[in-house]
PDB file of C-alpha atoms and ligand atoms in Angstrom:
ATOM      1  CA  MET A   1     -15.712   4.880  12.793  1.00 77.00           C
ATOM      2  CA  ALA A   2     -17.079   2.538  10.208  1.00 93.00           C
ATOM      3  CA  LEU A   3     -15.868  -0.196   7.946  1.00 97.00           C
ATOM      4  CA  ARG A   4     -15.763   0.711   4.262  1.00 98.00           C
ATOM      5  CA  LYS A   5     -16.405  -1.569   1.335  1.00 97.00           C
ATOM      6  CA  VAL A   6     -13.236  -2.642  -0.457  1.00 98.00           C
ATOM      7  CA  ALA A   7     -13.291  -2.356  -4.270  1.00 98.00           C
ATOM      8  CA  SER A   8     -12.084  -5.433  -6.162  1.00 98.00           C
ATOM      9  CA  MET A   9     -10.139  -5.590  -9.414  1.00 98.00           C
ATOM     10  CA  GLY A  10     -12.462  -4.785 -12.292  1.00 98.00           C
ATOM     11  CA  ASN A  11     -14.043  -1.845 -10.460  1.00 98.00           C
ATOM     12  CA  PRO A  12     -13.214   1.300 -12.477  1.00 98.00           C
ATOM     13  CA  VAL A  13     -12.429   3.272  -9.285  1.00 98.00           C
ATOM     14  CA  LEU A  14      -9.193   1.244  -9.031  1.00 98.00           C
ATOM     15  CA  ARG A  15      -8.134   2.381 -12.509  1.00 98.00           C
ATOM     16  CA  LYS A  16      -8.704   6.121 -12.152  1.00 98.00           C
ATOM     17  CA  LYS A  17      -5.999   8.643 -11.361  1.00 98.00           C
ATOM     18  CA  ALA A  18      -6.952   9.916  -7.897  1.00 98.00           C
ATOM     19  CA  ALA A  19      -7.278  13.642  -7.205  1.00 98.00           C
ATOM     20  CA  PRO A  20      -4.992  15.522  -4.811  1.00 98.00           C
ATOM     21  CA  ILE A  21      -6.443  16.648  -1.479  1.00 98.00           C
ATOM     22  CA  ALA A  22      -6.420  20.409  -0.885  1.00 98.00           C
ATOM     23  CA  GLU A  23      -4.261  21.240   2.127  1.00 97.00           C
ATOM     24  CA  LYS A  24      -7.096  23.132   3.809  1.00 97.00           C
ATOM     25  CA  ASP A  25      -9.345  20.068   3.610  1.00 98.00           C
ATOM     26  CA  ILE A  26      -6.993  17.687   5.431  1.00 98.00           C
ATOM     27  CA  THR A  27      -8.320  18.578   8.887  1.00 97.00           C
ATOM     28  CA  SER A  28     -11.971  18.497   7.736  1.00 98.00           C
ATOM     29  CA  SER A  29     -14.180  15.970   9.497  1.00 98.00           C
ATOM     30  CA  GLU A  30     -14.808  14.253   6.157  1.00 97.00           C
ATOM     31  CA  ILE A  31     -11.114  13.471   5.567  1.00 98.00           C
ATOM     32  CA  GLN A  32     -10.392  12.710   9.236  1.00 98.00           C
ATOM     33  CA  THR A  33     -13.312  10.261   9.340  1.00 98.00           C
ATOM     34  CA  LEU A  34     -12.144   8.649   6.110  1.00 98.00           C
ATOM     35  CA  ILE A  35      -8.651   8.174   7.584  1.00 98.00           C
ATOM     36  CA  GLN A  36     -10.091   6.495  10.699  1.00 98.00           C
ATOM     37  CA  ASP A  37     -12.395   4.320   8.583  1.00 98.00           C
ATOM     38  CA  MET A  38      -9.500   3.285   6.335  1.00 98.00           C
ATOM     39  CA  ILE A  39      -7.406   2.260   9.356  1.00 97.00           C
ATOM     40  CA  GLU A  40     -10.318   0.225  10.742  1.00 97.00           C
ATOM     41  CA  THR A  41     -10.938  -1.379   7.338  1.00 97.00           C
ATOM     42  CA  MET A  42      -7.240  -2.169   6.845  1.00 96.00           C
ATOM     43  CA  PHE A  43      -7.112  -4.026  10.174  1.00 95.00           C
ATOM     44  CA  GLU A  44     -10.446  -5.779   9.594  1.00 95.00           C
ATOM     45  CA  TYR A  45      -9.060  -7.309   6.386  1.00 94.00           C
ATOM     46  CA  ASP A  46      -5.560  -7.931   7.770  1.00 92.00           C
ATOM     47  CA  GLY A  47      -3.981  -5.483   5.373  1.00 94.00           C
ATOM     48  CA  ARG A  48      -0.674  -3.737   5.936  1.00 93.00           C
ATOM     49  CA  GLY A  49      -1.669  -0.814   3.757  1.00 97.00           C
ATOM     50  CA  LEU A  50      -4.740   0.683   2.130  1.00 98.00           C
ATOM     51  CA  ALA A  51      -5.198   3.412  -0.457  1.00 98.00           C
ATOM     52  CA  ALA A  52      -8.341   5.574  -0.615  1.00 98.00           C
ATOM     53  CA  PRO A  53      -9.378   4.346  -4.110  1.00 98.00           C
ATOM     54  CA  GLN A  54      -9.617   0.851  -2.606  1.00 98.00           C
ATOM     55  CA  VAL A  55     -12.522   2.138  -0.493  1.00 98.00           C
ATOM     56  CA  HIS A  56     -14.131   3.948  -3.454  1.00 98.00           C
ATOM     57  CA  GLU A  57     -12.643   7.385  -2.669  1.00 98.00           C
ATOM     58  CA  SER A  58     -10.632   8.615  -5.637  1.00 98.00           C
ATOM     59  CA  ILE A  59      -8.300  10.894  -3.664  1.00 98.00           C
ATOM     60  CA  ARG A  60      -4.576  10.782  -2.912  1.00 98.00           C
ATOM     61  CA  LEU A  61      -4.463   9.272   0.551  1.00 98.00           C
ATOM     62  CA  VAL A  62      -2.898   6.067   1.875  1.00 98.00           C
ATOM     63  CA  VAL A  63      -2.559   4.512   5.312  1.00 98.00           C
ATOM     64  CA  LEU A  64      -0.062   1.820   6.220  1.00 97.00           C
ATOM     65  CA  VAL A  65       1.304  -0.064   9.180  1.00 95.00           C
ATOM     66  CA  TRP A  66       4.864   1.108   9.752  1.00 93.00           C
ATOM     67  CA  ASP A  67       6.645  -1.729  11.493  1.00 90.00           C
ATOM     68  CA  PHE A  68       9.741  -1.878   9.320  1.00 89.00           C
ATOM     69  CA  ASP A  69      12.116  -0.108  11.650  1.00 85.00           C
ATOM     70  CA  PRO A  70      13.153  -2.021  14.786  1.00 86.00           C
ATOM     71  CA  LYS A  71      14.279   1.286  16.337  1.00 89.00           C
ATOM     72  CA  VAL A  72      10.808   2.841  16.067  1.00 87.00           C
ATOM     73  CA  LYS A  73       7.628   1.577  17.735  1.00 92.00           C
ATOM     74  CA  PRO A  74       5.184   0.202  15.126  1.00 91.00           C
ATOM     75  CA  HIS A  75       2.601   2.816  14.224  1.00 94.00           C
ATOM     76  CA  ILE A  76       0.124   3.813  11.555  1.00 96.00           C
ATOM     77  CA  MET A  77       1.459   6.109   8.884  1.00 97.00           C
ATOM     78  CA  CYS A  78      -0.849   8.322   6.857  1.00 98.00           C
ATOM     79  CA  LEU A  79       0.396   9.856   3.604  1.00 98.00           C
ATOM     80  CA  ILE A  80      -1.520  12.537   1.726  1.00 98.00           C
ATOM     81  CA  ASN A  81      -0.574  13.569  -1.836  1.00 98.00           C
ATOM     82  CA  PRO A  82       2.581  11.428  -1.631  1.00 98.00           C
ATOM     83  CA  VAL A  83       5.351  11.786  -4.201  1.00 98.00           C
ATOM     84  CA  LEU A  84       7.760   8.862  -4.505  1.00 98.00           C
ATOM     85  CA  THR A  85      11.125   9.172  -6.186  1.00 98.00           C
ATOM     86  CA  PRO A  86      13.370   6.127  -6.706  1.00 97.00           C
ATOM     87  CA  VAL A  87      16.881   6.520  -5.262  1.00 97.00           C
ATOM     88  CA  GLY A  88      19.698   4.637  -7.006  1.00 95.00           C
ATOM     89  CA  ASP A  89      19.050   1.917  -9.527  1.00 94.00           C
ATOM     90  CA  SER A  90      18.928  -1.332  -7.574  1.00 96.00           C
ATOM     91  CA  SER A  91      15.674  -3.243  -7.405  1.00 96.00           C
ATOM     92  CA  SER A  92      14.186  -5.920  -5.159  1.00 95.00           C
ATOM     93  CA  GLU A  93      11.559  -8.581  -5.693  1.00 95.00           C
ATOM     94  CA  TYR A  94       8.780  -9.398  -3.263  1.00 94.00           C
ATOM     95  CA  TRP A  95       5.605 -11.428  -3.395  1.00 94.00           C
ATOM     96  CA  GLU A  96       2.794  -8.889  -3.241  1.00 96.00           C
ATOM     97  CA  GLY A  97      -0.825  -9.301  -2.294  1.00 96.00           C
ATOM     98  CA  CYS A  98      -3.653  -6.794  -2.480  1.00 97.00           C
ATOM     99  CA  LEU A  99      -6.991  -6.483  -0.681  1.00 97.00           C
ATOM    100  CA  SER A 100      -8.463  -5.533  -4.069  1.00 98.00           C
ATOM    101  CA  VAL A 101      -7.138  -8.725  -5.692  1.00 97.00           C
ATOM    102  CA  PRO A 102      -8.241 -11.175  -2.986  1.00 96.00           C
ATOM    103  CA  GLY A 103      -6.775 -14.640  -2.639  1.00 96.00           C
ATOM    104  CA  LEU A 104      -3.801 -14.135  -4.941  1.00 97.00           C
ATOM    105  CA  ARG A 105      -0.201 -13.042  -4.845  1.00 95.00           C
ATOM    106  CA  GLY A 106       2.486 -12.321  -7.369  1.00 96.00           C
ATOM    107  CA  LEU A 107       6.168 -11.563  -7.640  1.00 96.00           C
ATOM    108  CA  VAL A 108       6.999  -7.963  -8.517  1.00 97.00           C
ATOM    109  CA  ALA A 109      10.363  -6.203  -8.875  1.00 96.00           C
ATOM    110  CA  ARG A 110      10.499  -2.547  -7.822  1.00 97.00           C
ATOM    111  CA  PRO A 111      13.185   0.027  -7.010  1.00 97.00           C
ATOM    112  CA  ASP A 112      14.751  -0.954  -3.690  1.00 97.00           C
ATOM    113  CA  ARG A 113      14.986   2.574  -2.308  1.00 98.00           C
ATOM    114  CA  VAL A 114      12.572   5.502  -2.570  1.00 98.00           C
ATOM    115  CA  LYS A 115      12.351   9.038  -1.297  1.00 98.00           C
ATOM    116  CA  VAL A 116       8.896   9.921   0.033  1.00 98.00           C
ATOM    117  CA  GLN A 117       7.474  13.424   0.254  1.00 98.00           C
ATOM    118  CA  ALA A 118       3.938  13.829   1.535  1.00 98.00           C
ATOM    119  CA  LEU A 119       1.671  15.518   4.040  1.00 98.00           C
ATOM    120  CA  ASN A 120       0.581  13.639   7.136  1.00 98.00           C
ATOM    121  CA  GLU A 121      -2.921  13.486   8.654  1.00 98.00           C
ATOM    122  CA  LYS A 122      -2.344  16.855  10.310  1.00 97.00           C
ATOM    123  CA  GLY A 123      -1.243  18.499   7.065  1.00 97.00           C
ATOM    124  CA  LYS A 124       2.396  18.588   8.148  1.00 98.00           C
ATOM    125  CA  LYS A 125       5.073  18.060   5.464  1.00 98.00           C
ATOM    126  CA  ILE A 126       7.022  14.851   5.882  1.00 97.00           C
ATOM    127  CA  SER A 127       9.994  13.529   3.949  1.00 98.00           C
ATOM    128  CA  PHE A 128      11.991  10.333   4.418  1.00 97.00           C
ATOM    129  CA  GLU A 129      13.677   7.487   2.599  1.00 96.00           C
ATOM    130  CA  ALA A 130      12.676   3.842   2.732  1.00 96.00           C
ATOM    131  CA  GLU A 131      14.264   0.675   1.443  1.00 95.00           C
ATOM    132  CA  GLY A 132      13.576  -3.024   0.959  1.00 95.00           C
ATOM    133  CA  PHE A 133      10.094  -4.312   1.754  1.00 94.00           C
ATOM    134  CA  ALA A 134       9.039  -0.926   3.188  1.00 95.00           C
ATOM    135  CA  ALA A 135       9.865   0.670  -0.181  1.00 97.00           C
ATOM    136  CA  THR A 136       7.797  -1.986  -1.955  1.00 97.00           C
ATOM    137  CA  VAL A 137       4.765  -1.437   0.313  1.00 97.00           C
ATOM    138  CA  LEU A 138       4.975   2.330  -0.238  1.00 98.00           C
ATOM    139  CA  GLN A 139       5.176   1.901  -4.005  1.00 98.00           C
ATOM    140  CA  HIS A 140       2.316  -0.609  -4.049  1.00 98.00           C
ATOM    141  CA  GLU A 141       0.046   1.770  -2.101  1.00 98.00           C
ATOM    142  CA  CYS A 142       1.005   4.881  -4.062  1.00 98.00           C
ATOM    143  CA  ASP A 143       0.486   3.029  -7.370  1.00 98.00           C
ATOM    144  CA  HIS A 144      -3.178   2.699  -6.351  1.00 98.00           C
ATOM    145  CA  LEU A 145      -3.409   6.502  -6.551  1.00 98.00           C
ATOM    146  CA  ASP A 146      -2.452   6.317 -10.220  1.00 98.00           C
ATOM    147  CA  GLY A 147      -4.835   3.483 -11.056  1.00 98.00           C
ATOM    148  CA  ILE A 148      -2.053   0.882 -11.122  1.00 98.00           C
ATOM    149  CA  LEU A 149      -2.360  -2.591  -9.576  1.00 98.00           C
ATOM    150  CA  TYR A 150       0.561  -4.892  -8.788  1.00 98.00           C
ATOM    151  CA  VAL A 151      -0.738  -7.361 -11.375  1.00 98.00           C
ATOM    152  CA  ASP A 152       0.248  -4.788 -14.034  1.00 98.00           C
ATOM    153  CA  LYS A 153       3.853  -5.196 -12.900  1.00 97.00           C
ATOM    154  CA  LEU A 154       4.093  -8.974 -12.532  1.00 96.00           C
ATOM    155  CA  LYS A 155       7.525 -10.197 -13.421  1.00 83.00           C
ATOM    156  CA  ASP A 156       6.099 -13.281 -15.056  1.00 92.00           C
ATOM    157  CA  SER A 157       2.591 -14.775 -15.099  1.00 93.00           C
ATOM    158  CA  LYS A 158       4.177 -17.985 -13.809  1.00 93.00           C
ATOM    159  CA  SER A 159       4.960 -16.119 -10.583  1.00 94.00           C
ATOM    160  CA  PHE A 160       1.284 -15.395  -9.896  1.00 96.00           C
ATOM    161  CA  ALA A 161      -0.596 -17.787  -7.641  1.00 96.00           C
ATOM    162  CA  PHE A 162      -3.471 -18.408  -5.303  1.00 97.00           C
ATOM    163  CA  ASN A 163      -2.463 -17.994  -1.662  1.00 94.00           C
ATOM    164  CA  LYS A 164      -2.912 -21.664  -0.822  1.00 94.00           C
ATOM    165  CA  GLU A 165      -0.722 -22.831  -3.691  1.00 94.00           C
ATOM    166  CA  PHE A 166       1.754 -20.049  -2.953  1.00 93.00           C
ATOM    167  CA  GLU A 167       2.173 -21.311   0.625  1.00 91.00           C
ATOM    168  CA  LYS A 168       2.499 -24.875  -0.581  1.00 91.00           C
ATOM    169  CA  PHE A 169       4.835 -24.494  -3.539  1.00 90.00           C
ATOM    170  CA  LEU A 170       6.335 -21.052  -3.875  1.00 86.00           C
ATOM    171  CA  ALA A 171       6.796 -19.260  -0.549  1.00 83.00           C
ATOM    172  CA  PRO A 172      10.399 -18.242   0.110  1.00 77.00           C
ATOM    173  CA  GLU A 173      11.616 -19.523   3.476  1.00 74.00           C
ATOM    174  CA  ASP A 174      12.398 -16.048   4.810  1.00 67.00           C
ATOM    175  CA  ALA A 175       9.075 -14.483   3.802  1.00 59.00           C
ATOM    176  CA  SER A 176       7.679 -14.097   7.307  1.00 56.00           C
ATOM    177  CA  GLU A 177       8.634 -10.442   7.713  1.00 56.00           C
ATOM    178  CA  SER A 178       7.652  -9.497   4.184  1.00 67.00           C
ATOM    179  CA  GLU A 179       4.027 -10.549   4.106  1.00 71.00           C
ATOM    180  CA  GLY A 180       0.738  -8.779   4.165  1.00 76.00           C
ATOM    181  CA  GLU A 181      -1.646  -7.326   1.664  1.00 84.00           C
ATOM    182  CA  GLY A 182      -2.154  -3.793   0.566  1.00 84.00           C
TER     183      GLY A 182
HETATM  184 ZN1   ZN B   1      -3.182  -3.040  -3.158  1.00 71.90          ZN
END
């Protein structure tokens, strides 16, 4: 395993539409190594999610820490060629941060519930629904695959801040379970 370099905002790789991964390639050593490297890199930088374009690989792959469900042991989730579909029309706002936009966070409103269809790291089809902060993290990561950053979706430039000032002036009191960068 190896740490990968994280691309920062301004790098064109973050603005490209990433290519799908062929099903037959999922179990290749190249993709399996990339998945392991992305997990290591995500933890190194204290992220809760990471998309392949953030480590300069323009392919449709994301990893995230799945600790949203108290009934399920926290684990790493790997999504390949994910397709997200909003369910219903309610939305939620969370303060988002991104390893590719270091030191900042901003308030973004997104659909509160999404259906996820993807392949996992073994190439097995998975499908589930997520809501609340989990839905936001999924949408943030999958946006990276389409060259979209959360800053494109800021509710208001007044709700965009450096982390230190965010903690001091803006942090909601109940934010503890909805933090982390992706
Ligand atoms: Zn991000």
